[in-house]
mmCIF file of N, CA, C and O in Angstrom:
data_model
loop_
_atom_site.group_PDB
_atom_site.id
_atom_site.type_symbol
_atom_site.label_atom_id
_atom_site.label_comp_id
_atom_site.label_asym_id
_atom_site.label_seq_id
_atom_site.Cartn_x
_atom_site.Cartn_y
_atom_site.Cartn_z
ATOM 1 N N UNK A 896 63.902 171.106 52.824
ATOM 2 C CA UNK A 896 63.046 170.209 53.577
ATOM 3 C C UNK A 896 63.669 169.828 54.910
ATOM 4 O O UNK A 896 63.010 169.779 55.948
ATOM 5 N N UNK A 897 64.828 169.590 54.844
ATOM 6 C CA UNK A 897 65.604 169.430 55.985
ATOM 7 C C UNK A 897 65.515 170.253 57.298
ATOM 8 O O UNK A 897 65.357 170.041 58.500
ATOM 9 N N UNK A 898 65.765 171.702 56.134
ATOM 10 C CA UNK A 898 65.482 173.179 57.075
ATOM 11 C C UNK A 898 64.393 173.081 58.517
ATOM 12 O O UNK A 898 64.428 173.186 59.744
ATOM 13 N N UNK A 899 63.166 172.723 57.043
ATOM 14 C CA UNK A 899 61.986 173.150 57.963
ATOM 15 C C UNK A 899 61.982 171.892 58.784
ATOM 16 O O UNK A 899 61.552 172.249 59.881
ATOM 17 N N UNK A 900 62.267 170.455 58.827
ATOM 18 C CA UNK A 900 61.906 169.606 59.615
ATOM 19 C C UNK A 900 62.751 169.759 60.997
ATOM 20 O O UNK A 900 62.279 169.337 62.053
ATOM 21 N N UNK A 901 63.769 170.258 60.945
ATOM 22 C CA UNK A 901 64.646 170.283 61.918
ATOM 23 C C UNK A 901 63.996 171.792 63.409
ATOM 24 O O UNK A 901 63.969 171.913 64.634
ATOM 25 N N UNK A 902 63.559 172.687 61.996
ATOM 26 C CA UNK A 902 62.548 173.546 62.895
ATOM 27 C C UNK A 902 61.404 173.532 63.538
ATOM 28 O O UNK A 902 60.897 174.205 64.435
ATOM 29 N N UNK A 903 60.994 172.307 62.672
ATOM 30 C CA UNK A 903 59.774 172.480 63.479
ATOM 31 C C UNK A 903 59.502 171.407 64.155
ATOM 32 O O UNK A 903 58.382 171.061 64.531
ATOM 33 N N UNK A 904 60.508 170.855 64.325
ATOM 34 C CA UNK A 904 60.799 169.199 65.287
ATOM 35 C C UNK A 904 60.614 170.026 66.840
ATOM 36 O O UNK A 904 59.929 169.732 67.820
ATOM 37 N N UNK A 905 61.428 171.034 66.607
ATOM 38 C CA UNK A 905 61.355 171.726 67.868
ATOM 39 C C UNK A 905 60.290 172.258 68.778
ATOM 40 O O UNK A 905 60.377 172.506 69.981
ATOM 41 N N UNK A 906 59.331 172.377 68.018
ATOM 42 C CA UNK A 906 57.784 173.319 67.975
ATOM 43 C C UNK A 906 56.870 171.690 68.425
ATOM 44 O O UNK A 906 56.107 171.587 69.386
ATOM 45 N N UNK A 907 57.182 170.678 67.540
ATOM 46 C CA UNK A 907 56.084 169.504 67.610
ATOM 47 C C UNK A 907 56.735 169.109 68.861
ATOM 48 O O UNK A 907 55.956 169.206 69.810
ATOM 49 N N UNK A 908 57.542 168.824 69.079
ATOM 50 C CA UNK A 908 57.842 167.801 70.194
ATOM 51 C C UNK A 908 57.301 167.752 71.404
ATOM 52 O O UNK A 908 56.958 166.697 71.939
ATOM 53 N N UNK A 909 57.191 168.843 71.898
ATOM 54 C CA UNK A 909 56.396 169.180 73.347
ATOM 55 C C UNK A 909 55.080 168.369 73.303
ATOM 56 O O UNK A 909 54.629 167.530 74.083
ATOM 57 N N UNK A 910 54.628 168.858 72.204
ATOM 58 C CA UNK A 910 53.164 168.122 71.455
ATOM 59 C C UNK A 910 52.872 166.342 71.560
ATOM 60 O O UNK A 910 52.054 165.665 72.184
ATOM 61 N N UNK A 911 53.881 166.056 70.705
ATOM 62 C CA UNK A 911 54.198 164.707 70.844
ATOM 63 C C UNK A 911 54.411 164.184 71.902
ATOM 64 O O UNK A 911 53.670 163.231 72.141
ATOM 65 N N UNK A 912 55.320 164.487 72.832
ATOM 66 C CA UNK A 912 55.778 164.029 73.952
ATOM 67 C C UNK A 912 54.109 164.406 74.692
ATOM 68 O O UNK A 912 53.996 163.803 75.760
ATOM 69 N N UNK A 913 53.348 164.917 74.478
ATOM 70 C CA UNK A 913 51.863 165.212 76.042
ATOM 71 C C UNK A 913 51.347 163.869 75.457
ATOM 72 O O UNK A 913 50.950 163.110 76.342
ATOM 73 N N UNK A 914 51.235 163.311 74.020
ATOM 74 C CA UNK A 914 50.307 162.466 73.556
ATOM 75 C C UNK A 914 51.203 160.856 73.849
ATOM 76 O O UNK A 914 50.712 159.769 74.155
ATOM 77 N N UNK A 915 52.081 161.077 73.709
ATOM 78 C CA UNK A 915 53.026 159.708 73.889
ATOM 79 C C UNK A 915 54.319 160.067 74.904
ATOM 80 O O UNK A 915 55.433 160.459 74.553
ATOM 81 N N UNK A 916 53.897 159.848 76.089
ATOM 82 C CA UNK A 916 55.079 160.257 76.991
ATOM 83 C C UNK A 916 56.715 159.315 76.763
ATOM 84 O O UNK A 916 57.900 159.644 76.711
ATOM 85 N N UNK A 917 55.992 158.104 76.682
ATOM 86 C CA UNK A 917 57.338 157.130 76.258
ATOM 87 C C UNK A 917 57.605 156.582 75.061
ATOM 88 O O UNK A 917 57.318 155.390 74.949
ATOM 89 N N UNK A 918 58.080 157.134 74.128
ATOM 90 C CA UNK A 918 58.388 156.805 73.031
ATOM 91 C C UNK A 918 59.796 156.840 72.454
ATOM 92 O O UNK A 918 60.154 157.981 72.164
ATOM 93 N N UNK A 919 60.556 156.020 72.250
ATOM 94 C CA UNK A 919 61.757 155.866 71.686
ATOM 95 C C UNK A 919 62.631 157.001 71.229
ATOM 96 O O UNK A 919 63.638 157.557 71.667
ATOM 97 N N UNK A 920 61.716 157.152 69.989
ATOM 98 C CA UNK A 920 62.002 157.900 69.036
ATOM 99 C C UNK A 920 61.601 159.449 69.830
ATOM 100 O O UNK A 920 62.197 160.407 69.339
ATOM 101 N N UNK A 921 61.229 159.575 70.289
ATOM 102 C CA UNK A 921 61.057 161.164 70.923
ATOM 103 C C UNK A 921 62.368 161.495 72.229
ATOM 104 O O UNK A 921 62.972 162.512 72.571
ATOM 105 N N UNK A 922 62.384 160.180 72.641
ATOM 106 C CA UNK A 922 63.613 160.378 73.209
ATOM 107 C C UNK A 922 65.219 160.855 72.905
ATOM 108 O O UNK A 922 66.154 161.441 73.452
ATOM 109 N N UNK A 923 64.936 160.325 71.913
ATOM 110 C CA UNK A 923 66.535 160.245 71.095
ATOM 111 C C UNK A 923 66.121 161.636 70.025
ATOM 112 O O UNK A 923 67.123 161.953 69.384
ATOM 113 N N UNK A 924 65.629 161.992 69.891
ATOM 114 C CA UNK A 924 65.178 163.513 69.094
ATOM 115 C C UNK A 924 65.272 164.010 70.385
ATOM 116 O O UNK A 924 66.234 164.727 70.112
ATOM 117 N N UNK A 925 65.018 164.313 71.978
ATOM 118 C CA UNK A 925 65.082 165.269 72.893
ATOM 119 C C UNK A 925 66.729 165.101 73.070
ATOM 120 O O UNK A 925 67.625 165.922 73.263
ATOM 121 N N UNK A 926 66.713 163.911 72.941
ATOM 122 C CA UNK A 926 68.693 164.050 72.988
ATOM 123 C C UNK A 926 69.511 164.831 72.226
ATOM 124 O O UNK A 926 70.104 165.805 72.689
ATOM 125 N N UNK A 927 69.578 164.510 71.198
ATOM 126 C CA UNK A 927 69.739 165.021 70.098
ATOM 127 C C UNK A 927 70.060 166.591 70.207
ATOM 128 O O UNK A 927 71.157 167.017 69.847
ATOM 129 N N UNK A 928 68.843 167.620 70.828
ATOM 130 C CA UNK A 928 68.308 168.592 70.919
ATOM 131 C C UNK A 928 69.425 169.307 72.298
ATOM 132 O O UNK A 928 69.756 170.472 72.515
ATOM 133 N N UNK A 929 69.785 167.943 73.065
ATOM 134 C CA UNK A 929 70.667 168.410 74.315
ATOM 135 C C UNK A 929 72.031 168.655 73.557
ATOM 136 O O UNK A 929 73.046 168.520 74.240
ATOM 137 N N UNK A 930 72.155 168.945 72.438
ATOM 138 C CA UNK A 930 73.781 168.936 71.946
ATOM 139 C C UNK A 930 74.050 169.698 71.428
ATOM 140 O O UNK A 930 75.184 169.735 70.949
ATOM 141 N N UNK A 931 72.995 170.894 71.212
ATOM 142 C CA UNK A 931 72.683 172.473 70.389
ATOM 143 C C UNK A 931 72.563 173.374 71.721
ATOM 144 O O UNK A 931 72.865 174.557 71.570
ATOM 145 N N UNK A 932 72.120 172.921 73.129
ATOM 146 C CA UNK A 932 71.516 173.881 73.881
ATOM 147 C C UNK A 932 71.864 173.670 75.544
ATOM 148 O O UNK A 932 72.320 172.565 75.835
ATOM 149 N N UNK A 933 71.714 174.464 76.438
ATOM 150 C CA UNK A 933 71.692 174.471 77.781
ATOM 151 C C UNK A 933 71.155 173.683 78.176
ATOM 152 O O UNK A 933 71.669 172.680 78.671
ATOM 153 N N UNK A 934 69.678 173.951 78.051
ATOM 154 C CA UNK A 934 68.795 173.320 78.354
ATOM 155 C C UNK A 934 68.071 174.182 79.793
ATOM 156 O O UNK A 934 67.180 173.585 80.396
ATOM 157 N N UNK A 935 68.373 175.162 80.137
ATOM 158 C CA UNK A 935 67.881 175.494 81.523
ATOM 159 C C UNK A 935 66.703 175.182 82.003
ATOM 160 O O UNK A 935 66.334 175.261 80.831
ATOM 161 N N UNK A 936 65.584 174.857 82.672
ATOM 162 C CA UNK A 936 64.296 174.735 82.652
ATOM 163 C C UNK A 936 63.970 176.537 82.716
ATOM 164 O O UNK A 936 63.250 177.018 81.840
ATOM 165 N N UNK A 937 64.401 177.194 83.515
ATOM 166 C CA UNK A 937 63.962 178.634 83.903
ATOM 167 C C UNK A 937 64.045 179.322 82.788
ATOM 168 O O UNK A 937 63.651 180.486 82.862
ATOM 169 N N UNK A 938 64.583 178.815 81.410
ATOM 170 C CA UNK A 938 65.003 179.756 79.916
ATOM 171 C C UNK A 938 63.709 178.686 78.784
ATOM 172 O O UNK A 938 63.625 178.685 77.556
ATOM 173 N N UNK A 939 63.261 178.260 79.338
ATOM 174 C CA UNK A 939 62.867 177.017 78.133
ATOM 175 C C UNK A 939 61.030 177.340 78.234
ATOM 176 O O UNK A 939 60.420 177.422 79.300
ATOM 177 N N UNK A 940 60.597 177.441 77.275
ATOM 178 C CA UNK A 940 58.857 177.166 77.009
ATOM 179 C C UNK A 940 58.554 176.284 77.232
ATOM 180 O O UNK A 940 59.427 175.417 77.265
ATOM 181 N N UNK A 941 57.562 176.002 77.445
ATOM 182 C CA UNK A 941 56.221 175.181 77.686
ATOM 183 C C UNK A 941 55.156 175.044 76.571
ATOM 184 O O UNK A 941 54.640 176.069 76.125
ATOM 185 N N UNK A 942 54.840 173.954 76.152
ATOM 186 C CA UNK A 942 53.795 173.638 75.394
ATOM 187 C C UNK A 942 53.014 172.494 75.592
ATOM 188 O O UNK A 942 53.365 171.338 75.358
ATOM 189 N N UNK A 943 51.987 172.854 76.013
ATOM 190 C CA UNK A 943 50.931 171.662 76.713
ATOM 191 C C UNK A 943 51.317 171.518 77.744
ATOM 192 O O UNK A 943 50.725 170.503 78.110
ATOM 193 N N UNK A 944 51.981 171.856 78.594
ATOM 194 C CA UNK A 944 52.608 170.996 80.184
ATOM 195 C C UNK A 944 53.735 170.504 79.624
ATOM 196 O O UNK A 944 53.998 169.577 80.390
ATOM 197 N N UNK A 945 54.426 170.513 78.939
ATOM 198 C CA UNK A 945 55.663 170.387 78.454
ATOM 199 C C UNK A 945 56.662 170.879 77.889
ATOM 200 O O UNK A 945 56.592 171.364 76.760
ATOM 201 N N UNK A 946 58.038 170.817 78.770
ATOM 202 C CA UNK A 946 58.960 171.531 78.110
ATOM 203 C C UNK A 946 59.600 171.379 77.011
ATOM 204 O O UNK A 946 59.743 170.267 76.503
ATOM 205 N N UNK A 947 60.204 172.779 76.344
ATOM 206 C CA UNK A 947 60.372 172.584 75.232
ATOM 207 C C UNK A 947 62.242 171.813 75.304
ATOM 208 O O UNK A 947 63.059 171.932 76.217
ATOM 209 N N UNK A 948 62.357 171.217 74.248
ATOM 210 C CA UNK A 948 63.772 170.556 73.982
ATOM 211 C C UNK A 948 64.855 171.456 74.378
ATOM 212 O O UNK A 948 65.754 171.038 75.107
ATOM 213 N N UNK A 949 64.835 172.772 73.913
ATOM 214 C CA UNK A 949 65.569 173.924 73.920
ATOM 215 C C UNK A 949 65.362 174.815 74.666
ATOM 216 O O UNK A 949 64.389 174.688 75.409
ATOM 217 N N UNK A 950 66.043 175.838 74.742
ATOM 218 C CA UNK A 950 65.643 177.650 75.303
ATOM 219 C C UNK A 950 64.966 178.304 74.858
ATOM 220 O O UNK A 950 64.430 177.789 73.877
ATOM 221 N N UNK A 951 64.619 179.389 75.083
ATOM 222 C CA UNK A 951 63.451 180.308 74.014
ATOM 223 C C UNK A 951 64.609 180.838 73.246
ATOM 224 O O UNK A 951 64.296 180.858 72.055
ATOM 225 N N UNK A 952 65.846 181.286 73.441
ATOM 226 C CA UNK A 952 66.595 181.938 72.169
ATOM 227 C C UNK A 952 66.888 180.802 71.599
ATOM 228 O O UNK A 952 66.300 181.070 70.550
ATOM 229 N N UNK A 953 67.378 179.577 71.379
ATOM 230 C CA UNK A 953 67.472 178.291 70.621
ATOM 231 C C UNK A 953 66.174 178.284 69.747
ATOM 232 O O UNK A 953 66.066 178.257 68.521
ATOM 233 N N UNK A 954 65.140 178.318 70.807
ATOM 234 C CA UNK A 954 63.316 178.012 69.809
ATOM 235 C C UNK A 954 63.338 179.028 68.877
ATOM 236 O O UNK A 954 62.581 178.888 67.917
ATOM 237 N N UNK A 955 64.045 180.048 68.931
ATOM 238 C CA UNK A 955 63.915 181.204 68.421
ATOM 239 C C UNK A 955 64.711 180.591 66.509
ATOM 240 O O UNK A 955 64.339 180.438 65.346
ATOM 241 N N UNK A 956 65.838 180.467 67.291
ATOM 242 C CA UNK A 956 66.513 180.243 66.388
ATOM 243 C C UNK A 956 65.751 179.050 65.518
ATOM 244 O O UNK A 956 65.296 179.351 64.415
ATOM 245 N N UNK A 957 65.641 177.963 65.920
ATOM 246 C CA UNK A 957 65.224 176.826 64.957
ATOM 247 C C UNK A 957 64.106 177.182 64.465
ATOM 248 O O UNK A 957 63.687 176.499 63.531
ATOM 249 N N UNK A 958 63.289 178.342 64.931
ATOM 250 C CA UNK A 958 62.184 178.816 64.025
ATOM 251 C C UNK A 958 62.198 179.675 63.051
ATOM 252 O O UNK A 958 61.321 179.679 62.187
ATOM 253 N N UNK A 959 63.058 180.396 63.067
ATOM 254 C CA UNK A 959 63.797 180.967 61.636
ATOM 255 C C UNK A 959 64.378 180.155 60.746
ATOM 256 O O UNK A 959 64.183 180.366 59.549
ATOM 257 N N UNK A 960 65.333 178.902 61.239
ATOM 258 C CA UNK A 960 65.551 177.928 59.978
ATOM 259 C C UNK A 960 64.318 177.349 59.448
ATOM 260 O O UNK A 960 64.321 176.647 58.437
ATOM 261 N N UNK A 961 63.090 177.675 60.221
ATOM 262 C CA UNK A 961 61.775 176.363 59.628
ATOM 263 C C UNK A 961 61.465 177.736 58.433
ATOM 264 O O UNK A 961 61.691 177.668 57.225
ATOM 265 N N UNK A 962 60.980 178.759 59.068
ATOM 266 C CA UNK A 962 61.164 180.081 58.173
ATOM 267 C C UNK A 962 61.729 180.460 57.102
ATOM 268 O O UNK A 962 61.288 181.500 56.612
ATOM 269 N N UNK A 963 62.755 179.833 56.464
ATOM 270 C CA UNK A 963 64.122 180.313 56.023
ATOM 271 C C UNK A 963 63.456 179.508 54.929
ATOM 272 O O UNK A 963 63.020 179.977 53.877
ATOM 273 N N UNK A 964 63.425 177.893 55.406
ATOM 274 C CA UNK A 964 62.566 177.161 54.613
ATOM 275 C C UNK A 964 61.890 176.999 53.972
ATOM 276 O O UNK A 964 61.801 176.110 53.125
ATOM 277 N N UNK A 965 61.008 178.115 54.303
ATOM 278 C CA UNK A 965 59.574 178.199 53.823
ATOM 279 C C UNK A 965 59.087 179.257 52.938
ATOM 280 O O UNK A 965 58.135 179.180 52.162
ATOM 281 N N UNK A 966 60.066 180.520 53.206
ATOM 282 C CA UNK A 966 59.917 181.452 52.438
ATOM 283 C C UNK A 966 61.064 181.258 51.199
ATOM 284 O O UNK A 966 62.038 180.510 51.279
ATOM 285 N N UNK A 967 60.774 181.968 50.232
ATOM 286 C CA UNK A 967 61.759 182.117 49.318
ATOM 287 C C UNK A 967 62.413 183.151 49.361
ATOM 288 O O UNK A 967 61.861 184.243 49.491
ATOM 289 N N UNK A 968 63.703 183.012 49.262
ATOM 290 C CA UNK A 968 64.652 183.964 49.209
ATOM 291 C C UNK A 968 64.336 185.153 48.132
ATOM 292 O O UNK A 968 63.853 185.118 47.001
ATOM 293 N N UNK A 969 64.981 186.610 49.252
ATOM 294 C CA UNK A 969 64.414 187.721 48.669
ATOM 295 C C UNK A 969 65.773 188.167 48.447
ATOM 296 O O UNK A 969 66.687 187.911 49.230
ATOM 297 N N UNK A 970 65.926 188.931 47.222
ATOM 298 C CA UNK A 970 67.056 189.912 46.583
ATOM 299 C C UNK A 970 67.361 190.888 47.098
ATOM 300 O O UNK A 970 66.444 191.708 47.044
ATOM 301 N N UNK A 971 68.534 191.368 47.776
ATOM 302 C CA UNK A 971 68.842 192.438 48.282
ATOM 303 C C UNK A 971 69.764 193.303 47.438
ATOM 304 O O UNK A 971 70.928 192.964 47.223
ATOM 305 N N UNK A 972 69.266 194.354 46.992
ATOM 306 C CA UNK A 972 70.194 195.576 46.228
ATOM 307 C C UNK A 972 71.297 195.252 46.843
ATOM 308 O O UNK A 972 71.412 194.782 47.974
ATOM 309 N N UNK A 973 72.181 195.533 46.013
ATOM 310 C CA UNK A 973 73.581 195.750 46.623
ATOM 311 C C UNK A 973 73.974 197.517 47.319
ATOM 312 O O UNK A 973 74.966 197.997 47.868
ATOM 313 N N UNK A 974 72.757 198.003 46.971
ATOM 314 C CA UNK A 974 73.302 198.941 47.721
ATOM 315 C C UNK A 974 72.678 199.070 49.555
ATOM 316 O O UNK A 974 73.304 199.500 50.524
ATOM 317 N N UNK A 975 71.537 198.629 49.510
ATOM 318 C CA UNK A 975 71.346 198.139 50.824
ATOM 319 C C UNK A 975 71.700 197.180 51.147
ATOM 320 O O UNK A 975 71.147 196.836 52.192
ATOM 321 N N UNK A 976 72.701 196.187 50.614
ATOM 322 C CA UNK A 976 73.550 194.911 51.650
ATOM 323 C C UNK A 976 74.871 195.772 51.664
ATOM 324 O O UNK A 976 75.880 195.118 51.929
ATOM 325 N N UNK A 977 75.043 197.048 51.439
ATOM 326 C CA UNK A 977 76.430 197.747 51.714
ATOM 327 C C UNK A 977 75.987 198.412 53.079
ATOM 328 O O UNK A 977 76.830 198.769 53.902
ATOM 329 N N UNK A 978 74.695 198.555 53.274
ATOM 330 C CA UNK A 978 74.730 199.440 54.169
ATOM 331 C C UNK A 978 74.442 198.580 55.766
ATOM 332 O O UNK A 978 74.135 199.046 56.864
ATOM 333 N N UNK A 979 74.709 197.064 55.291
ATOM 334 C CA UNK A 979 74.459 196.080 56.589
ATOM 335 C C UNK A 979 75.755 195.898 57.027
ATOM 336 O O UNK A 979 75.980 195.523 58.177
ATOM 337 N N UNK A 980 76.958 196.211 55.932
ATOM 338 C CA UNK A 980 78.207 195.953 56.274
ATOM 339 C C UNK A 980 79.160 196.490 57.066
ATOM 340 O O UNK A 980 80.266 195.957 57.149
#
């Protein structure tokens, strides 16, 4: 649960922030977000007229932990996790 909230904090926020520009709590979650990432504006998405917290390879990333989350873990033969090694 953690997983996915942390992923998809990343995805809502832009969202949140168009509907409530000043809000506390969105602030200190965009902070938060400055301590994982660059932050470049020229590397970062847009959603609604708003930038995202992160980079697109960061968004990338926290969207595979929401992912990770969500799916259930799949079994890998051991003979194809030999051949990742």
């Amino acid at each position: 649960k953690v997983l996915f909230a942390a992923g998809a904090s990343v995805w809502v926020l832009p969202l949140a922030r168009a509907c409530r520009p000043r809000s506390v709590l969105l602030g200190a979650l965009d902070g938060a977000f400055a301590l994982f990432c660059h932050r470049l504006p020229e590397r970062s998405l847009a959603i609604a007229g708003q930038a995202m917290p992160v980079c697109s390879r960061c968004a990338g990333i926290f969207a595979g932990l929401c992912l990770a989350a969500v799916l259930p873990g799949v079994p890998v033969p051991p003979t194809r996790a030999r051949a990742f090694a």
